[in-house]
Coordinates of C-alpha atoms and ligand atoms in Angstrom, one line a residue:
X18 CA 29.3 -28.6 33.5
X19 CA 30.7 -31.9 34.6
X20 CA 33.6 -32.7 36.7
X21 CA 34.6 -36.5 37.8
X22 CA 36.9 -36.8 40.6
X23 CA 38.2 -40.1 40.9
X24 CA 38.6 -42.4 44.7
X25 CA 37.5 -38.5 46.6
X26 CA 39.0 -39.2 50.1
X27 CA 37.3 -37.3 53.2
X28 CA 40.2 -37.0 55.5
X29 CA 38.4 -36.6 59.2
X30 CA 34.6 -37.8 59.6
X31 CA 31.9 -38.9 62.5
X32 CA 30.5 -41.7 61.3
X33 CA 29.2 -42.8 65.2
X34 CA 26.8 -46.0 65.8
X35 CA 23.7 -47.5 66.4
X36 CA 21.0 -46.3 64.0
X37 CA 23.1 -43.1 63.0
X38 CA 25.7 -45.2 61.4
X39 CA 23.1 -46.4 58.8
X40 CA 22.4 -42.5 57.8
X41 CA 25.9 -41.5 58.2
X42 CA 27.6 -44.1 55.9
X43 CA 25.0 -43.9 53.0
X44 CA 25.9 -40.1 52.5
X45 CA 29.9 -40.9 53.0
X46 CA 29.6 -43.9 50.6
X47 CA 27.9 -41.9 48.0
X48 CA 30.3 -39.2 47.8
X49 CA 33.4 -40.8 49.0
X50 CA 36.1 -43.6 48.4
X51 CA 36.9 -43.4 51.6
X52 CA 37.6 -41.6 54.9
X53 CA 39.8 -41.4 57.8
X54 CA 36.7 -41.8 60.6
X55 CA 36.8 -40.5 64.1
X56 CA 36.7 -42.7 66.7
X57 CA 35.1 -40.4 69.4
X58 CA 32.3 -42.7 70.3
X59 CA 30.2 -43.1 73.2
X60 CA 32.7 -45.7 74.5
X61 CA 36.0 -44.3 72.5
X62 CA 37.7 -46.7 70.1
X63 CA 41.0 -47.2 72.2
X64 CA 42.0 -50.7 71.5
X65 CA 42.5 -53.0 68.2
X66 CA 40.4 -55.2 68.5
X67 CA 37.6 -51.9 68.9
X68 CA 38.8 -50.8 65.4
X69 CA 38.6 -53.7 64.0
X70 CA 35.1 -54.6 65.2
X71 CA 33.7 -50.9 64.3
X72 CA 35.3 -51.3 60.5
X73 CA 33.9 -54.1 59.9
X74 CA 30.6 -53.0 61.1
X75 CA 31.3 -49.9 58.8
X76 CA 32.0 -52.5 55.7
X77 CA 28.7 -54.7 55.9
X78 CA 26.8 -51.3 55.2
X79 CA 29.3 -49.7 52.3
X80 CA 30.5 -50.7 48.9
X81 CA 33.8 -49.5 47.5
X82 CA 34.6 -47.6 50.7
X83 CA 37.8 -47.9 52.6
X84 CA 37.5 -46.8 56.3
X85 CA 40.4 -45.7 58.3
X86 CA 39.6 -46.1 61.5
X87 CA 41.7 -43.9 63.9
X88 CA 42.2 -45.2 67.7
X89 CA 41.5 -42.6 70.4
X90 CA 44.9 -42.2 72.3
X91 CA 44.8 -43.2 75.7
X92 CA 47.0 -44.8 78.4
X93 CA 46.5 -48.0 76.1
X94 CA 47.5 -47.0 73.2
X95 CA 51.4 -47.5 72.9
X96 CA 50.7 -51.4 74.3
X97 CA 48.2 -51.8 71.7
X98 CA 50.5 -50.4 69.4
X99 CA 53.3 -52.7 70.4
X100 CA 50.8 -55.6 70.1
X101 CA 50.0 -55.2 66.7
X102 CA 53.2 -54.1 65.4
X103 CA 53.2 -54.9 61.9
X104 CA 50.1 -52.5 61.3
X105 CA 50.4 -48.8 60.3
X106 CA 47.7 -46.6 63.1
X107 CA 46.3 -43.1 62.4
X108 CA 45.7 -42.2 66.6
X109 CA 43.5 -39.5 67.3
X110 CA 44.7 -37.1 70.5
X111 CA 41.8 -35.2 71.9
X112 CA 42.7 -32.7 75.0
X113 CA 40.5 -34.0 77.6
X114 CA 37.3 -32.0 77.5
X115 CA 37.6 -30.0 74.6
X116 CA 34.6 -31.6 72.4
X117 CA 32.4 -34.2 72.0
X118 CA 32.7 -37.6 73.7
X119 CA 37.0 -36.3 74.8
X120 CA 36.3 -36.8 78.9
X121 CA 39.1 -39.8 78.7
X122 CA 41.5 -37.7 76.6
X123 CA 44.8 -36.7 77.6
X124 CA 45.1 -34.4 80.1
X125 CA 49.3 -33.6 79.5
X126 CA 51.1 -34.6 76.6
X127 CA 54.4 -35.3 79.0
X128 CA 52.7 -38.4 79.6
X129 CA 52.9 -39.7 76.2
X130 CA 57.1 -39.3 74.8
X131 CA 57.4 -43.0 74.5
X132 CA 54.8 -43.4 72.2
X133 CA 55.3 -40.1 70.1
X134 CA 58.8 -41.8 70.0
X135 CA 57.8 -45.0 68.6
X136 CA 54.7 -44.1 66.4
X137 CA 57.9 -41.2 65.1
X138 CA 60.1 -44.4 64.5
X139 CA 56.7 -46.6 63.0
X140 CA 55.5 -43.8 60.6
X141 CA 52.3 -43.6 61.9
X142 CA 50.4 -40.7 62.2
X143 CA 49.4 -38.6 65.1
X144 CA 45.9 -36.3 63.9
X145 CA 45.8 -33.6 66.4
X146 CA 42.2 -31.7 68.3
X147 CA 44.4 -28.7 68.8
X148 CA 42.4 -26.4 71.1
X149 CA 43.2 -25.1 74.8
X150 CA 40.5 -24.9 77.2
X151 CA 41.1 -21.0 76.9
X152 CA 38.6 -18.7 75.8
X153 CA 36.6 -19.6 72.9
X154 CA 38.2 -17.6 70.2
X155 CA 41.7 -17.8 71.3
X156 CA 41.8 -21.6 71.9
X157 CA 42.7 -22.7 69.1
X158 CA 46.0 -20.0 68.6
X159 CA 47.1 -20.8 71.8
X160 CA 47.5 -24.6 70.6
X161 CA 49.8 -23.2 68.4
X162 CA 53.4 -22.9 70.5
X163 CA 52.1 -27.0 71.6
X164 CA 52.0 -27.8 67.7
X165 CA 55.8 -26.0 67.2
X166 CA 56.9 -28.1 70.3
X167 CA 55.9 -31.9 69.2
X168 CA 56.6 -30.9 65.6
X169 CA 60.3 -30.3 66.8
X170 CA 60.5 -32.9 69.5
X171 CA 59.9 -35.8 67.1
X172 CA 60.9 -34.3 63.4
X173 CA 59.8 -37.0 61.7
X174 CA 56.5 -37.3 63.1
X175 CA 53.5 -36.9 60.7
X176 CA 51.2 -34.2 62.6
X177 CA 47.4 -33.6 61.4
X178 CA 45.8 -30.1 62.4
X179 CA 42.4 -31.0 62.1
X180 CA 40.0 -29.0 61.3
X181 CA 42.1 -25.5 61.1
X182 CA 39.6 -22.7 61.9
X183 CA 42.8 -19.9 62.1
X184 CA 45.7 -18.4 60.1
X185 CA 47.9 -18.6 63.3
X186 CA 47.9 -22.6 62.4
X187 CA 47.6 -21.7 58.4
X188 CA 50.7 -20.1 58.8
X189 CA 52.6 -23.3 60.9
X190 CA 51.9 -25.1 57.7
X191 CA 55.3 -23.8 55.7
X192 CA 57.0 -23.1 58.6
X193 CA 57.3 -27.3 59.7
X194 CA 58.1 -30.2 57.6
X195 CA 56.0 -32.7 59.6
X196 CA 53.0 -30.5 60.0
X197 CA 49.7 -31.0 57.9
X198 CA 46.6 -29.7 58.1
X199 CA 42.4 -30.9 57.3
X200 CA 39.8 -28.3 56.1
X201 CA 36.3 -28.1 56.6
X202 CA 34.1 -27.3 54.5
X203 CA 31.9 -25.1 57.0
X204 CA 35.3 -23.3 57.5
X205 CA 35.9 -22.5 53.9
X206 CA 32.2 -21.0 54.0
X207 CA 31.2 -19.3 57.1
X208 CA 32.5 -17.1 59.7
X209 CA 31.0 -16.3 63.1
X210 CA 28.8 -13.8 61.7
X211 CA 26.9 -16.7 59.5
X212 CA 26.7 -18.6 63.1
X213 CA 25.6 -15.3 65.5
X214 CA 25.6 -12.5 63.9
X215 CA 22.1 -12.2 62.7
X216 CA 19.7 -15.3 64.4
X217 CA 21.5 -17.7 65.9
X218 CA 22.1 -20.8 63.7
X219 CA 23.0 -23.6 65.8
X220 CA 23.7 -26.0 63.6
X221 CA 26.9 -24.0 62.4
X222 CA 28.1 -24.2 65.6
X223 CA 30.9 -26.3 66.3
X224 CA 34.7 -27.3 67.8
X225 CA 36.6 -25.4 66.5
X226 CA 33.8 -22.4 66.0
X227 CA 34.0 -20.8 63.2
X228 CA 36.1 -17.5 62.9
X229 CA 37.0 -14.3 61.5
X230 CA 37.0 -13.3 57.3
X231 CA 40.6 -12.9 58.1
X232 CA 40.5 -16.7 59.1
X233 CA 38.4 -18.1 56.4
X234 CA 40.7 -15.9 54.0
X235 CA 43.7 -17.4 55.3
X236 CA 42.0 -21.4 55.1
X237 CA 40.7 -20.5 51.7
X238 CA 44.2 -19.5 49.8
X239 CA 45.8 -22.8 51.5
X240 CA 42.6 -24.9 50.1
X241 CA 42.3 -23.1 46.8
X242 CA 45.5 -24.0 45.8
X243 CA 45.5 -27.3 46.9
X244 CA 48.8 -26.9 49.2
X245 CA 50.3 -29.8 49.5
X246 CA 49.8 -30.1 53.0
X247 CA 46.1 -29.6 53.4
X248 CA 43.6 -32.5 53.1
X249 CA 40.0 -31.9 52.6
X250 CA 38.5 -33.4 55.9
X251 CA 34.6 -32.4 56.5
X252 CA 34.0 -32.8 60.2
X253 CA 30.5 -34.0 59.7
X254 CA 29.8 -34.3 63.0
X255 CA 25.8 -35.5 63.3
X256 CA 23.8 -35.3 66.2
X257 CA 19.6 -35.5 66.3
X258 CA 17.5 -32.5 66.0
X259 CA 16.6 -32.3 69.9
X260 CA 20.7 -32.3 70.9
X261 CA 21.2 -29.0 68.5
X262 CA 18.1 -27.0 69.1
X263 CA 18.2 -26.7 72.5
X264 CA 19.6 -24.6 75.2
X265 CA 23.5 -26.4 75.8
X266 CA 23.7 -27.5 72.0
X267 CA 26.0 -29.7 70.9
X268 CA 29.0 -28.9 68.7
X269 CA 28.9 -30.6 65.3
X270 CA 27.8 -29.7 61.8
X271 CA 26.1 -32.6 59.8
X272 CA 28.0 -31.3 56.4
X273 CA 28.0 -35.0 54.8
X274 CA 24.7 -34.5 52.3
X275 CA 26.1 -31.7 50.9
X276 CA 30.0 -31.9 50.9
X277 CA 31.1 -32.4 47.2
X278 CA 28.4 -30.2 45.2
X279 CA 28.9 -27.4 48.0
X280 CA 32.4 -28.0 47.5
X281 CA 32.5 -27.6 43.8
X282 CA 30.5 -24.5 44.0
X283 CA 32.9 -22.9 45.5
X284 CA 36.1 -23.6 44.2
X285 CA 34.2 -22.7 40.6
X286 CA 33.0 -19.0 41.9
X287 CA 36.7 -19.0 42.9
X288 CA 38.5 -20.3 39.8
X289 CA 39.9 -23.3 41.7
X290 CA 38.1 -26.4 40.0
X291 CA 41.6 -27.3 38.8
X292 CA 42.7 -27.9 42.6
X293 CA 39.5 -29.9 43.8
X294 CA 40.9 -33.5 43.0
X295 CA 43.9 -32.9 45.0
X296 CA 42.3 -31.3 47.5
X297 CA 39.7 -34.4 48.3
X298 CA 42.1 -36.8 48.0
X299 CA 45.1 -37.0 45.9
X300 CA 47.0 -34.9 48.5
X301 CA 45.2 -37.2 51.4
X302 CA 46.7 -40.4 49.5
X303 CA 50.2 -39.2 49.3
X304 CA 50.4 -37.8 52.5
X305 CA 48.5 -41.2 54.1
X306 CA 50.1 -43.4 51.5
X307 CA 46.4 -44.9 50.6
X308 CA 45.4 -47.5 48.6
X309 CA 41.6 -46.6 48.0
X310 CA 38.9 -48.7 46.1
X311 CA 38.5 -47.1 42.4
X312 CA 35.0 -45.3 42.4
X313 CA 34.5 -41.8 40.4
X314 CA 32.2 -39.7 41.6
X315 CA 30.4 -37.0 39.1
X316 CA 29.4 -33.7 40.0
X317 CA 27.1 -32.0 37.6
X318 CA 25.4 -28.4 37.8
X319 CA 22.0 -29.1 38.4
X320 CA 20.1 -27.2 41.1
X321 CA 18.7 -29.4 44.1
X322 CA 17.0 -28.4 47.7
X323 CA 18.6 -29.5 50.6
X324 CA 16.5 -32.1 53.1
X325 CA 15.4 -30.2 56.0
X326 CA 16.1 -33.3 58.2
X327 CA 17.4 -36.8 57.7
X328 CA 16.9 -39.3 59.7
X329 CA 16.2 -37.0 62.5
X330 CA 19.2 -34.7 61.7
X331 CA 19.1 -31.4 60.3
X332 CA 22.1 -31.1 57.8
X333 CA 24.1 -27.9 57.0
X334 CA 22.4 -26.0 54.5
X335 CA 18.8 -27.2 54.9
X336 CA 16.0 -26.0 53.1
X337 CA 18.9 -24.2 50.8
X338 CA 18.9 -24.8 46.5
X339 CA 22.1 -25.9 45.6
X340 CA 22.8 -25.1 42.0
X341 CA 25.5 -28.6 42.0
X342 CA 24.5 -32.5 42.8
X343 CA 26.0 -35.5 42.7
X344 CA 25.1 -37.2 39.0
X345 CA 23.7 -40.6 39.3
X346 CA 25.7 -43.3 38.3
Ligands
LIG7 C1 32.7 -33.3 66.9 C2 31.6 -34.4 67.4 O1 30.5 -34.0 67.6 O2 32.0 -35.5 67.5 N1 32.2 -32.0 67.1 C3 32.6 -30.9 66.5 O3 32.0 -29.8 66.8 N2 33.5 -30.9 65.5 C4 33.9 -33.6 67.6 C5 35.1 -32.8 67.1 O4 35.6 -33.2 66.0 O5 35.6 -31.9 67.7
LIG8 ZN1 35.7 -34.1 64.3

């Protein structure tokens, strides 16, 4: 078996900086075309000049791969908007606190009409963290009734749930024009019991946590069909060995070595292969209106064993056979 999936788009990725970078954007450029990437860095990316300093840095080590960079929204953001008018922004809001490297997001979304308002009248598009700082399993439903609110303040806003771990947001999908959604792929696979239930894994463990079957039912219809609103988006989110094993671990699964032959796996065992290609990335490039480099990517069923660490960063799925890999060129 052989599938080719032409210009595959990861919709939400960490690529971070300094010597991780180098790791990070040899798995994304292997697999992807391209990728909407996270600007939740040690100092966040919060002004243009930022964004355009980190893609560049982000081009001299990738070939054929078109980074999004989105700018993490702050009391800066609607002058550098207004600055650099004739340019389309993806901004990313992260609720102060909530995750990794979010201690200057917002803390109330009153704050920030105006420039709802004029990235609604722009077309640009507002990709959402959406947890409460409420208890761990509940957070992310009680985002929900915030979601319904913006979606019907400003209609013509485009709205991204990242990384939705619940069928309470599942279910916002059909029920809002101007709502989308990203998928994980940890989320399609794994509930809490693959994270506690047994030995504790923490390198599943991650903002949003993983959930319920119910949950992973509910994400796994929406992604098995490909609906129109959902964008394959894998969260890899890297950090060393020492930050994840370790009493206070740090949230973030390090998906990226694995993402498309983990991902064809599965949508084979569930009779899906048909919906892949819009799922990683033909949905992402309507929605986004993308222009991506032309590179094919081939995924062929031939078994290979996970690393058990690169570069000093254990990736989901270590030590694991795989029965798909990416073929070589
Ligand atoms: C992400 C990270 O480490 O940057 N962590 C995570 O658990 N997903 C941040 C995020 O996307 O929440
Ligand atoms: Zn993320």
């Amino acid at each position: 078996m052989r599938l080719t999936i032409n210009s595959p788009f990861d919709a939400h990725l960490h690529l971070r900086e300094g010597d991780m970078l180098k790791t990070t954007t040899r798995f994304a450029t292997r697999m992807f075309a391209g990728a909407v990437v996270m600007p939740n860095l040690s100092k966040p990316i919060d002004t243009f000049e930022a964004m355009e300093r980190y893609k560049a840095q982000i081009q001299e080590l990738s070939r054929d791969f078109e980074p999004i960079v989105a700018l993490f929204l702050n009391e800066k953001t609607e002058e550098e908007i207004k600055r650099h008018g004739d340019r389309a922004f993806t901004v990313k809001l992260y609720p102060r606190g909530v995750t990794t490297n979010s201690a200057g997001g917002a803390v109330s979304l009153d704050e920030y009409g105006a420039l709802f308002g004029l990235m609604e009248e722009r077309g640009d598009a507002l990709l959402v963290h959406g947890e409460t700082d409420g208890e761990v399993l509940l957070r992310e439903g009680e985002f929900a009734p915030i979601y319904e609110r913006l979606a019907k303040t400003y209609p013509k806003l485009k709205i991204v749930m990242e990384h939705i771990s619940t069928e309470v947001l599942a279910n916002l999908l059909d029920r809002h024009k101007n709502l989308y959604a990203t998928i994980t792929l940890h989320h399609l696979l794994f509930t809490l019991d693959d994270l506690l239930g047994g030995r504790l894994n923490p390198h599943l463990f991650c903002k949003p946590i993983v959930k319920t079957a119910a949950d992973r039912a509910a994400l796994r219809r929406l992604a098995f069909s490909a609906h129109e609103k959902t964008m394959f988006g894998s969260d890899s989110a890297p950090h060393y060995r020492g930050c994840k094993e370790r009493a206070g671990a740090a949230a973030g699964v390090f998906s990226a070595p694995v993402l498309l032959p983990e991902l064809t796996r599965l949508f084979m065992e569930h009779s899906s292969a048909g919906c892949l290609r819009r799922f990683v990335g033909q949905n992402a490039k309507r929605i986004y209106n993308l222009n991506l480099p032309h590179k094919t990517v081939t995924i062929e069923d031939a078994p290979q064993t996970v690393e058990n660490e690169c570069d000093g960063v254990v990736p989901m799925l270590f030590g694991k056979r795989l029965a798909y890999r990416v073929a070589a060129d």
